[in-house]
Amino acid sequence: MHWVDVIAGELLRRGPKHVVASGTSISGQIHIGNAGDVIMADGVCRSIRERGGEATLLWIADDSDPLRKIPKQLPPEFDRLLGVPCHNLPCPEGHPHSFTDHFIEPFMDALARVGVFPEVKSGLEMYQNGEYGPMVKVALEESARIRDILKRISGAEKAQDWLPFDPICEKCGKIATTDAYGWEDGKVRYRCAGGVAGKSRIEGCGHEGCTDFAQGKLTWRVEWAARWKMLGVTCEPFGKEHAASGGSYDTSKVIVKEVFGYDPPHPVIYEHILVGGRKMSKSLGNIVTLDDFLEVAPPEVMRFFFFRTRATKHKDFDIGKNLLHLVEDYEHVERVYYGKDRPSPQEDEGDLRRAYELSQVRRPAEGFFQVPYTHLVTCAQMAPSYEGVRWILQRNEQLGGMDAEWEGRLKVEVECVRAWVREYAPEEYLFSIQEFLPDVVLDEGEKGLLGRLSDDLATVEWTAERLHSTIHDTGKAAGLDAAHTFGAVYKVILGKPRGPRMGYFLQSMDKGWVLRRLKEAGGT
């Protein structure tokens, strides 16, 4: 059974109504690692609803968190704003909207494209509208108990006057530099003594003041527990760093139980998403956003990336060559779903079919239609528009089974392929058909082969399979190996000894043009 359905089943045994939450700190561009939380949460919600339960999908913007590091995409002058709550930062591009809106809006738009529509909660708004108020009051009242829990679970020692609340300094505007040490009547006393943001030590301004619950936030592990209770969260995906022994989840699940009197949510722990073998980091700048992903692959492939394997398995995304492997895997699973392919002995057909269903933005389409992404990579370099690609496919009789819904998907995929070819394709996938016979070196064996091919191909059915087999057989009869044989054809058409899959490539070209080029190159 697919892991999403296992979790949904466990939740439904507890009760019929569930709130599945995810959250993201808004300190820069929101990448696909952040998106994994909410996409996986969406899958769990879908499964609950399919089984007759009720599920609410929440996404919490942690917009009161301080700016801890300077991501690569931010200008260097943001260095002076380290420690300031993200919701109080200026837009990095000088627009009138806020820093957090600048990053949240494109993220929400991209989520909608992959069929994810969460109820959005702002941490700032929940503090300012008083939702967090009762939770803050309980946490301050129980600060001694929370100190004991932190020491018992994580080993963290806190001062006797420590309070689990970070006020915003009313003088310098920073939240990472304040220490709360007293409270009464809904007001928290603090001093701006300095603190740490990421690996940076931030000096405090020395101000001492008093502020209300709306002008600050609970410390992270207490806030996480508080919002589980406040929002009725029953399930939440999060990265493995939070699941470490003595880490955030270990601590927060005890706090929510012992301080707030609420059962901790079911955890969905997932592995880090790597980019080219390295962990994504906003500060390093090696991130891939949803928009980056959706520029080169359809939304179904984006969802498939998260649902193809267990949440606890490493996922490595490379927008170059490895993207083709991901799409080819998706196409294989799609063929299995429609009964056009069989799973390998190592694959579970039920899990493959379920992964495909969860990958769909809406529902699986009626009927089957597929043009391989790799073939579209070839077609897109031979035609300047979607209409041109469509004409090639129609001439090759590759549009059978395409209805209006599938054509809509094909249009999206062609645009994705164009972007991939333009921005990310490795050199080995790029080619240009030479208008005139290129100045390449051909030995006598290759010339003889090309001359014979101009005759042999003239009489065969112009299909990928027949073209490939005829070229192979003609080369073998001439005493040439496959590399020599196919390389000779590529050289006289592309000017280099390698190119796209030969059969599909030639099938997509005009037969008369190909025969004339081979004849000219063979000197016959």
PDB file of C-alpha atoms in Angstrom, residues 10 25 187 346 372 381 384 417:
ATOM      1  CA  GLU A  10      -3.911   5.444  10.639  1.00  0.00           C
ATOM      2  CA  SER A  25       9.796  30.244   7.210  1.00  0.00           C
ATOM      3  CA  LYS A 187       2.503  42.582  28.883  1.00  0.00           C
ATOM      4  CA  GLN A 346      11.159  -4.954  -8.296  1.00  0.00           C
ATOM      5  CA  PRO A 372       7.897  10.801 -24.906  1.00  0.00           C
ATOM      6  CA  GLN A 381      14.586  21.692 -32.099  1.00  0.00           C
ATOM      7  CA  PRO A 384       9.792  26.821 -34.074  1.00  0.00           C
ATOM      8  CA  VAL A 417      10.666  21.085 -23.404  1.00  0.00           C
TER       9      VAL A 417
END
